[in-house]
Amino acid sequence: MDSYFYNDIIVDEVNQKLINDLQTFAIKNLKQIYLINKPLGTNYSYEYKKAIVVLIPKHKIWIVNCGGDSQEDFDNYCDDFIDDLAAISDKYNYIENIGRKRQWKNDLFYICDINAVGNCISLIKETELLEQNARVSNLLISLLTGSINDITKTGKEIPNDILDSVKRRIVLYDGIQTDFIYNKLSKKVVKIQGLAGTGKTELLLRKLKEIYSNVETKGSKIAFTCFNKILAQNLRERIPEFFNFMRVEEQIKWNETLFVMSSWGSNHKQLSGVYSYICYNYNLNSLPYSYETSFDLVCKKAIKELKSKKEIGYCFDYMLIDESQDFPKSFLELCELVTSKQIFVAGDIFQNIFDVTENETAPDYLLNKCYRTDPKTLIFAHAMGMKLLDDNNPESYITWLTDSEWELCGYDYNRNNDKFNFSRKPISRFEDIDTSLINSIDLRVKSFKDYSDEIIAIIEELKLNYKNVMPEDIGIIFLENENENYKLIDILSSKIFAKFNWLANKGHVSKIKQPGQLFIS
């Protein structure tokens, strides 16, 4: 399984060479390639089974005939496939931006027989698209892979500058993310791990949508949980918006088919937490939250009680667990006892590495590409956080990871005597930007405490360099939890409003995002 290559095609003698060549090219050149024969995440099906659709961002969409027995059947397949793509475009309102199929069918598709492919590397070069056609192709690929974008924010027009490119990026799930969403592993507990910003929560939402709306699993009882009550409430508010965006036609039946709650809950409110609900459902002795009672202890007691019963049945069919690094193993064991079909567990690989008390098994899906942050910024943040830049005092390092742990975190590195050279592979979010020309980190050293005027000057620079910058594009973070900083945040908020007429969202107070407001915490 590789993040740059996704294959939904059964390999046989006819297509084996083409598939192998495309996979080799994708991995060697860090180029995203998908192989499908129907739009992913849809109920469309086709009688003709000997076609491969090759999706390469910024390229024409290939439809390759690997059968050769009936040209008419293949032609019908092509027509039906493109018609269905047009229907999906209409469903998600893409049609208003990319036009009807007559406007892109001839220019953005390459239809051929497998014998005519020849050297696939040459064909990749020949089918490369430029500028607006490349952007429309990426939008079509997003529809075919189920990576649905908000077309009102993305649009088909070429971005104006770096900030515009990042804000209007076309999101395409990589190979590992796509495999997690659509592949059905035949195991009870499926684990995904990744750094912050690798899309774990988004993937759990996509998996939830697939389970909730799929004909085979419709009507299943599903629980979605996390440790933090605020995050659980955020998920409960986010799911209806996400389902509406994804055009899920099934109405949400809260606390009947879908349960979204924190892990512990209250023994007086059975629907306030997974543990509370389990105790209520099986008539167990529920223990209330207290600083003297660990969650590990209450889960172990519940497990012991459940195992003492002869037949307990199941109270959930599926369960999705976010931020699993916050939980003891006993909670996951408890969830497994009461869930009949599958549990999907997502956790932070970085936090898990530092948790020396837990010996986690290897994840089924490792997400080591952070799509939220420029790789150079992420390297710098890790180096600062782990004190790896303190050359004068190596003993101050928080820890030094093993070779395999660095790789789990998405790093490539090599040793040069007593020095290590670290790098991260480029990510698709920034593929249109020559990051070598960008100072993604700009250090400005000040010797005085009140640097609010310096921050105001930086915001003025941003407004000058990026005409479409909005307040919500900017975040200001104070690292030290000191009273002076809280006073400085108040001063800075007033100055920002006076200078730019922008409101500041004090994140440590509001705990939520505020559209149209600059973030400070």
C-alpha positions as MATLAB code, in Angstrom:
seq = 'MDSYFYNDIIVDEVNQKLINDLQTFAIKNLKQIYLINKPLGTNYSYEYKKAIVVLIPKHKIWIVNCGGDSQEDFDNYCDDFIDDLAAISDKYNYIENIGRKRQWKNDLFYICDINAVGNCISLIKETELLEQNARVSNLLISLLTGSINDITKTGKEIPNDILDSVKRRIVLYDGIQTDFIYNKLSKKVVKIQGLAGTGKTELLLRKLKEIYSNVETKGSKIAFTCFNKILAQNLRERIPEFFNFMRVEEQIKWNETLFVMSSWGSNHKQLSGVYSYICYNYNLNSLPYSYETSFDLVCKKAIKELKSKKEIGYCFDYMLIDESQDFPKSFLELCELVTSKQIFVAGDIFQNIFDVTENETAPDYLLNKCYRTDPKTLIFAHAMGMKLLDDNNPESYITWLTDSEWELCGYDYNRNNDKFNFSRKPISRFEDIDTSLINSIDLRVKSFKDYSDEIIAIIEELKLNYKNVMPEDIGIIFLENENENYKLIDILSSKIFAKFNWLANKGHVSKIKQPGQLFIS';
ca = [
       0.000    0.000    0.000;
       1.457    3.345   -1.041;
       0.136    6.884   -0.693;
       0.974    7.692   -4.330;
      -0.814    4.717   -5.899;
      -4.336    3.359   -5.553;
      -5.521    0.292   -7.457;
      -9.127   -0.917   -7.511;
      -8.515   -3.243  -10.487;
      -8.060   -7.038  -10.365;
      -4.644   -7.796  -11.860;
      -4.543  -10.366  -14.692;
      -2.197  -11.400  -17.502;
      -3.530   -8.725  -19.862;
      -3.302   -5.677  -17.572;
      -0.427   -6.711  -15.305;
       2.346   -4.867  -17.172;
       0.365   -1.624  -17.462;
      -0.552   -1.679  -13.762;
       3.024   -2.458  -12.686;
       4.452    0.280  -14.931;
       2.013    2.873  -13.585;
       2.692    1.857   -9.979;
       6.456    2.057  -10.497;
       6.107    5.469  -12.126;
       3.881    6.791   -9.319;
       6.214    5.738   -6.503;
       9.447    6.707   -8.285;
       8.196   10.144   -9.377;
       6.008   10.881   -6.309;
       3.059   11.218   -8.699;
      -0.485   10.406   -7.582;
      -2.190    7.748   -9.737;
      -5.543    5.999   -9.248;
      -6.804    2.965  -11.175;
     -10.577    2.411  -11.087;
     -13.354    0.966  -13.258;
     -16.283    2.855  -11.722;
     -16.722    6.059   -9.714;
     -15.724    5.279   -6.117;
     -18.322    5.558   -3.387;
     -21.252    5.230   -5.805;
     -23.740    2.506   -6.695;
     -22.955    2.673  -10.415;
     -22.099   -0.649  -12.059;
     -21.278   -1.699  -15.623;
     -21.646   -4.936  -17.560;
     -18.312   -4.424  -19.294;
     -15.561   -5.515  -16.867;
     -12.419   -5.228  -18.986;
     -11.747   -1.503  -18.811;
      -9.332    0.484  -16.674;
      -9.775    4.170  -15.928;
      -6.418    5.816  -15.163;
      -6.568    9.018  -13.123;
      -3.461   11.204  -12.913;
      -3.882   14.766  -11.588;
      -3.290   17.436  -14.271;
      -3.597   14.825  -17.041;
      -6.298   13.613  -19.350;
      -8.395   10.789  -17.956;
      -7.478    7.537  -19.679;
     -10.072    4.885  -20.417;
      -8.174    1.771  -21.506;
      -9.799   -1.250  -23.138;
      -8.165   -4.415  -21.797;
     -10.598   -6.811  -23.473;
     -10.668   -6.210  -27.197;
     -13.498   -8.699  -27.798;
     -16.325   -6.251  -28.369;
     -15.615   -2.686  -29.430;
     -19.314   -1.855  -29.162;
     -19.466   -2.983  -25.499;
     -16.382   -0.905  -24.691;
     -17.807    2.144  -26.479;
     -21.034    1.781  -24.497;
     -18.995    1.536  -21.283;
     -17.176    4.773  -22.117;
     -20.430    6.588  -22.858;
     -22.079    5.318  -19.671;
     -19.033    6.132  -17.533;
     -18.823    9.713  -18.813;
     -22.611   10.141  -18.474;
     -22.393    9.009  -14.835;
     -19.501   11.397  -14.206;
     -21.641   14.226  -15.586;
     -24.471   13.174  -13.254;
     -22.127   13.248  -10.233;
     -20.912   16.678  -11.348;
     -24.485   17.900  -11.353;
     -25.192   16.306   -7.966;
     -22.392   18.246   -6.269;
     -22.965   21.483   -8.231;
     -19.648   21.222  -10.090;
     -21.478   21.719  -13.363;
     -21.790   25.454  -12.710;
     -17.991   25.756  -12.671;
     -16.708   23.106  -15.076;
     -19.629   23.122  -17.506;
     -21.542   20.274  -19.121;
     -19.823   17.167  -20.444;
     -19.735   18.460  -24.040;
     -17.393   21.170  -22.748;
     -14.807   18.736  -21.352;
     -15.459   15.274  -22.814;
     -13.321   15.625  -25.949;
     -10.475   17.648  -24.418;
     -10.025   15.821  -21.128;
     -10.385   12.132  -22.046;
      -7.976    9.771  -23.775;
      -9.672    6.547  -24.894;
      -7.548    3.707  -26.264;
      -6.831   -0.008  -26.471;
      -4.231   -1.436  -24.079;
      -2.039   -2.466  -27.024;
      -1.831    1.173  -28.080;
      -0.534    2.339  -24.705;
       3.007    1.162  -25.397;
       5.392    3.125  -23.213;
       3.170    4.493  -20.472;
       5.804    7.080  -19.483;
       5.610    8.623  -22.955;
       1.802    8.568  -22.792;
       1.842   10.300  -19.411;
       3.854   13.137  -20.955;
       1.598   13.297  -24.028;
      -1.598   13.523  -21.969;
      -0.366   16.216  -19.571;
      -2.640   19.260  -19.340;
      -1.873   22.886  -18.611;
      -3.517   25.607  -16.530;
      -7.317   25.626  -16.577;
      -7.742   22.248  -18.303;
      -5.454   20.735  -15.662;
      -7.599   22.256  -12.918;
     -10.836   20.959  -14.459;
      -9.261   17.505  -14.801;
      -8.402   17.546  -11.088;
     -11.982   18.477  -10.251;
     -13.260   15.546  -12.335;
     -10.800   13.245  -10.584;
     -12.078   14.492   -7.222;
     -15.577   13.404   -8.240;
     -14.440    9.980   -9.467;
     -12.467    9.254   -6.285;
     -15.081   10.621   -3.893;
     -12.814   13.490   -2.770;
     -15.684   15.932   -2.995;
     -14.608   19.582   -2.779;
     -16.673   22.641   -1.946;
     -16.797   23.974   -5.498;
     -17.962   27.409   -4.323;
     -14.597   27.829   -2.577;
     -12.408   25.925   -5.030;
     -13.661   27.021   -8.444;
     -12.050   26.250  -11.793;
     -10.214   29.565  -12.241;
      -6.440   29.687  -11.829;
      -5.445   31.049   -8.363;
      -3.900   34.528   -8.279;
      -1.110   34.047   -5.720;
       0.358   31.655   -3.155;
      -2.307   32.289   -0.532;
      -5.054   31.878   -3.121;
      -3.460   28.596   -4.276;
      -3.504   27.183   -0.764;
      -7.024   28.393    0.061;
      -8.492   27.158   -3.232;
      -6.569   23.911   -3.451;
      -8.356   20.906   -4.930;
      -8.264   18.202   -2.266;
      -7.584   14.695   -3.545;
      -7.296   11.829   -1.059;
      -4.034    9.949   -1.473;
      -3.786    6.210   -2.084;
      -3.749    5.159    1.572;
      -6.617    7.484    2.497;
      -8.682    6.245   -0.452;
      -7.990    2.627    0.450;
      -9.167    3.202    4.030;
     -12.436    4.746    2.871;
     -13.396    2.104    0.305;
     -11.523   -1.091    1.141;
     -13.211   -3.543    3.466;
     -10.597   -5.228    5.663;
     -11.806   -8.525    7.077;
     -10.801   -7.831   10.666;
     -12.676   -6.651   13.720;
     -10.474   -3.681   14.666;
      -8.997   -1.461   11.940;
      -6.368    1.025   13.135;
      -5.183    4.189   11.426;
      -2.410    6.340   12.822;
      -0.914    9.582   11.646;
       0.454   12.949   12.596;
      -1.868   15.858   13.336;
      -3.062   17.220    9.993;
      -3.002   13.906    8.128;
      -6.796   13.827    7.875;
      -7.680   11.170   10.464;
     -10.952   12.739   11.650;
     -11.993   13.552    8.075;
     -11.394    9.911    7.118;
     -13.502    8.694   10.040;
     -16.310   10.983    8.858;
     -15.985    9.539    5.342;
     -16.058    6.001    6.707;
     -19.116    6.931    8.782;
     -20.833    8.236    5.640;
     -20.019    5.025    3.748;
     -21.421    2.830    6.536;
     -24.482    4.991    7.128;
     -25.542    5.319    3.495;
     -24.369    1.990    2.011;
     -27.187   -0.369    1.063;
     -25.456   -3.324    2.753;
     -24.948   -1.570    6.113;
     -27.913    0.801    6.185;
     -29.744    0.764    9.526;
     -26.691   -0.337   11.533;
     -26.177    1.060   15.019;
     -23.048    3.218   14.904;
     -21.176    4.942   17.725;
     -18.660    7.743   17.155;
     -16.620    8.645   20.214;
     -13.578   10.516   21.490;
     -12.217   11.330   24.934;
     -12.846   15.073   24.937;
     -16.413   16.325   25.559;
     -15.868   19.511   23.519;
     -14.588   17.506   20.541;
     -17.546   15.142   20.848;
     -19.948   18.087   20.742;
     -18.043   19.499   17.777;
     -18.417   16.166   15.951;
     -22.136   16.061   16.691;
     -22.526   19.519   15.144;
     -20.220   18.741   12.235;
     -21.790   15.458   11.094;
     -25.126   16.921    9.837;
     -23.219   19.578    7.880;
     -20.921   16.929    6.442;
     -23.828   14.628    5.506;
     -25.642   17.512    3.807;
     -22.479   18.407    1.890;
     -22.026   14.780    0.803;
     -25.702   14.581   -0.236;
     -26.541   11.758    2.177;
     -30.243   11.142    1.633;
     -30.775    9.077    4.786;
     -32.039   11.201    7.667;
     -29.909   10.981   10.807;
     -31.662    9.047   13.554;
     -29.848   10.343   16.597;
     -29.456    7.887   19.503;
     -31.216    5.250   17.428;
     -28.840    4.451   14.574;
     -26.155    7.060   15.251;
     -24.644    7.812   18.668;
     -22.044   10.579   19.016;
     -20.703   11.003   22.548;
     -17.581   11.241   24.660;
     -15.985    8.161   26.199;
     -16.951    8.310   29.886;
     -20.149   10.300   30.354;
     -22.355   10.553   33.427;
     -23.994    7.654   35.275;
     -27.172    9.786   35.429;
     -27.245   10.354   31.635;
     -26.831    7.113   29.716;
     -26.416    8.897   26.374;
     -23.656   11.215   27.604;
     -20.812    8.718   27.053;
     -19.990    5.300   25.606;
     -19.106    3.877   29.015;
     -22.328    5.241   30.555;
     -24.405    3.811   27.699;
     -22.740    0.401   27.999;
     -23.401    0.319   31.741;
     -27.035    1.306   31.169;
     -27.523   -1.191   28.319;
     -26.083   -4.167   30.250;
     -27.149   -3.088   33.739;
     -23.592   -2.754   35.024;
     -22.400   -0.900   38.105;
     -21.540    2.509   36.685;
     -18.778    4.506   38.348;
     -18.943    8.326   38.174;
     -16.021   10.458   37.055;
     -13.597   11.448   39.789;
      -9.945   12.410   40.086;
      -9.299    9.344   42.265;
     -10.799    6.869   39.787;
      -8.979    6.255   36.520;
     -10.820    5.533   33.292;
      -8.661    2.429   32.916;
     -10.006    1.109   36.220;
     -13.699    1.644   35.388;
     -13.264    0.011   31.948;
     -11.547   -3.028   33.461;
     -14.356   -3.413   35.998;
     -16.964   -3.193   33.225;
     -15.090   -5.818   31.185;
     -14.974   -8.160   34.188;
     -18.725   -7.760   34.767;
     -19.548   -8.333   31.104;
     -17.420  -11.468   30.912;
     -19.156  -12.840   33.990;
     -22.484  -12.759   32.133;
     -23.386  -15.761   29.971;
     -24.823  -13.963   26.938;
     -24.545  -10.216   26.506;
     -25.313   -9.569   22.836;
     -24.121   -6.373   21.175;
     -25.270   -2.772   21.613;
     -23.445   -1.438   18.518;
     -22.712   -2.749   15.045;
     -19.914   -0.310   14.244;
     -17.808    2.045   16.297;
     -15.466    4.865   15.290;
     -12.923    6.068   17.866;
     -10.993    9.301   17.355;
      -7.852   10.389   19.245;
      -7.242    6.828   20.445;
      -3.918    7.840   22.057;
      -6.012    9.408   24.853;
      -7.499    6.026   25.819;
      -6.236    3.060   27.839;
      -6.254   -0.302   26.059;
      -9.041   -1.420   28.387;
     -11.475    1.034   26.740;
     -10.737   -0.397   23.289;
     -11.214   -3.919   24.701;
     -14.544   -2.868   26.221;
     -15.698   -1.404   22.893;
     -14.715   -4.595   21.087;
     -16.838   -6.672   23.471;
     -20.014   -4.692   22.717;
     -19.568   -4.081   18.950;
     -20.673   -6.797   16.541;
     -18.992   -5.945   13.226;
     -16.118   -3.467   13.064;
     -14.289   -0.790   15.016;
     -12.247    1.935   13.325;
      -9.612    3.485   15.575;
      -7.659    6.659   14.702;
      -4.736    7.925   16.745;
      -1.754   10.269   16.670;
       1.399    8.314   15.795;
       3.641   11.040   17.242;
       1.954   10.994   20.641;
       1.880    7.202   20.574;
       5.663    7.028   20.060;
       6.223    9.148   23.186;
       3.824    7.004   25.229;
       6.331    4.493   26.581;
       3.683    2.693   28.664;
       1.806    1.376   25.647;
       3.138   -1.152   23.144;
       0.924   -0.572   20.142;
       0.730   -3.050   17.292;
       1.479   -1.743   13.816;
      -1.442    0.238   12.340;
      -3.355   -1.063    9.337;
      -3.120    2.390    7.767;
      -0.184    4.696    8.440;
      -0.762    8.329    7.451;
       2.617   10.038    7.592;
       1.974   12.917    5.205;
       0.742   16.077    6.903;
      -1.484   17.967    4.445;
      -2.120   20.877    6.798;
       1.403   22.268    6.879;
       4.280   22.982    4.525;
       6.844   20.186    5.160;
       9.574   22.747    5.962;
       7.397   24.321    8.648;
       6.619   20.909   10.136;
      10.304   19.941   10.254;
      11.108   23.211   11.998;
       8.282   22.751   14.522;
       9.400   19.212   15.394;
      13.037   20.290   15.658;
      12.124   23.149   18.004;
       9.675   21.091   20.050;
      12.161   18.234   20.528;
      15.086   20.682   21.050;
      17.021   19.104   18.193;
      18.527   22.475   17.229;
      20.373   22.886   20.513;
      23.846   21.992   19.208;
      25.576   23.076   22.401;
      23.657   20.733   24.640;
      22.579   17.442   22.997;
      21.503   16.129   26.399;
      18.615   18.603   26.333;
      16.934   16.616   23.515;
      13.561   15.404   24.677;
      14.195   12.083   22.936;
      15.803   10.624   19.867;
      13.533    8.426   17.788;
      14.564    5.097   16.341;
      15.005    4.697   12.589;
      11.569    3.097   12.244;
       9.926    5.789   14.390;
      11.350    8.599   12.228;
       9.930    6.774    9.196;
       6.558    6.356   10.912;
       6.500   10.141   11.319;
       7.112   10.581    7.582;
      10.813   11.473    7.654;
      13.602   10.552    5.261;
      17.032   11.071    6.758;
      20.654   10.052    6.408;
      23.676   10.334    8.666;
      26.735   12.398    7.745;
      29.270   11.603   10.475;
      27.625   13.015   13.612;
      25.031   15.048   11.706;
      21.607   13.966   10.444;
      19.959   15.394    7.354;
      16.165   15.316    7.594;
      13.656   15.778    4.797;
       9.996   15.163    4.035;
       8.484   14.303    0.674;
       6.496   17.050   -1.090;
       2.734   16.996   -0.672;
       0.048   17.670   -3.251;
      -1.369   20.670   -1.391;
       1.714   22.682   -2.311;
       2.514   21.043   -5.664;
       1.625   24.195   -7.641;
       3.924   26.331   -5.518;
       7.683   26.562   -5.846;
       8.316   26.322   -2.112;
      12.042   26.862   -2.654;
      11.164   30.509   -3.367;
       9.138   30.912   -0.175;
      10.378   31.708    3.304;
       7.836   29.552    5.084;
       9.622   30.399    8.345;
      10.633   33.995    9.073;
      12.362   34.422   12.429;
      12.303   37.899   13.950;
      14.113   38.329   17.239;
      12.965   40.998   19.655;
      14.518   41.795   23.023;
      11.454   43.396   24.583;
       8.215   41.898   25.847;
       5.583   44.094   24.191;
       5.949   43.151   20.532;
       2.361   43.984   19.609;
       3.470   46.748   17.221;
       5.748   44.273   15.448;
       2.802   41.913   14.986;
       0.678   44.761   13.595;
       3.486   45.508   11.105;
       3.562   41.841   10.027;
      -0.191   41.864    9.408;
       0.247   45.007    7.294;
       2.899   43.165    5.253;
       0.524   40.244    4.713;
      -2.242   42.572    3.571;
       0.166   44.270    1.181;
       1.543   41.027   -0.298;
      -1.764   39.140   -0.457;
      -4.674   41.276   -1.603;
      -7.297   38.663   -0.702;
      -6.063   37.888    2.819;
      -8.893   37.541    5.324;
      -8.825   37.783    9.135;
      -9.450   34.024    9.490;
      -6.319   33.333    7.397;
      -4.118   34.606   10.230;
      -3.299   32.935   13.537;
      -1.234   34.344   16.410;
       0.060   31.886   19.017;
       1.795   32.719   22.315;
       3.933   29.838   23.530;
       4.294   30.642   27.233;
       1.325   30.313   29.579;
       2.089   33.536   31.449;
      -0.099   36.358   32.768;
       1.898   38.894   30.750;
       0.909   37.143   27.538;
      -2.787   37.205   28.417;
      -2.486   40.958   29.009;
      -0.636   41.289   25.699;
      -3.414   39.395   23.895;
      -5.941   41.949   25.198;
      -3.722   44.844   24.051;
      -3.139   43.212   20.669;
      -6.855   42.549   20.137;
      -7.617   46.239   20.681;
      -4.843   47.356   18.351;
      -5.973   44.956   15.600;
      -9.513   46.284   15.773;
      -8.342   49.905   15.793;
      -5.965   49.412   12.866;
      -7.842   46.966   10.607;
     -11.400   46.945   11.998;
     -10.990   43.189   12.532;
     -12.363   41.281   15.494;
     -10.000   38.895   17.288;
     -11.121   35.443   18.344;
      -9.391   34.576   21.625;
      -9.211   30.823   21.143;
      -8.316   30.034   24.762;
     -11.647   31.622   25.723;
     -14.019   30.729   22.865;
     -12.674   27.179   22.196;
     -14.174   27.363   18.688;
     -13.431   28.834   15.277;
     -15.092   32.129   14.447;
     -15.561   32.969   10.752;
     -14.298   36.418    9.826;
     -12.163   36.775   12.961;
      -8.390   36.659   13.461;
      -7.338   33.808   15.757;
      -5.227   34.462   18.881;
      -4.415   31.961   21.607;
];
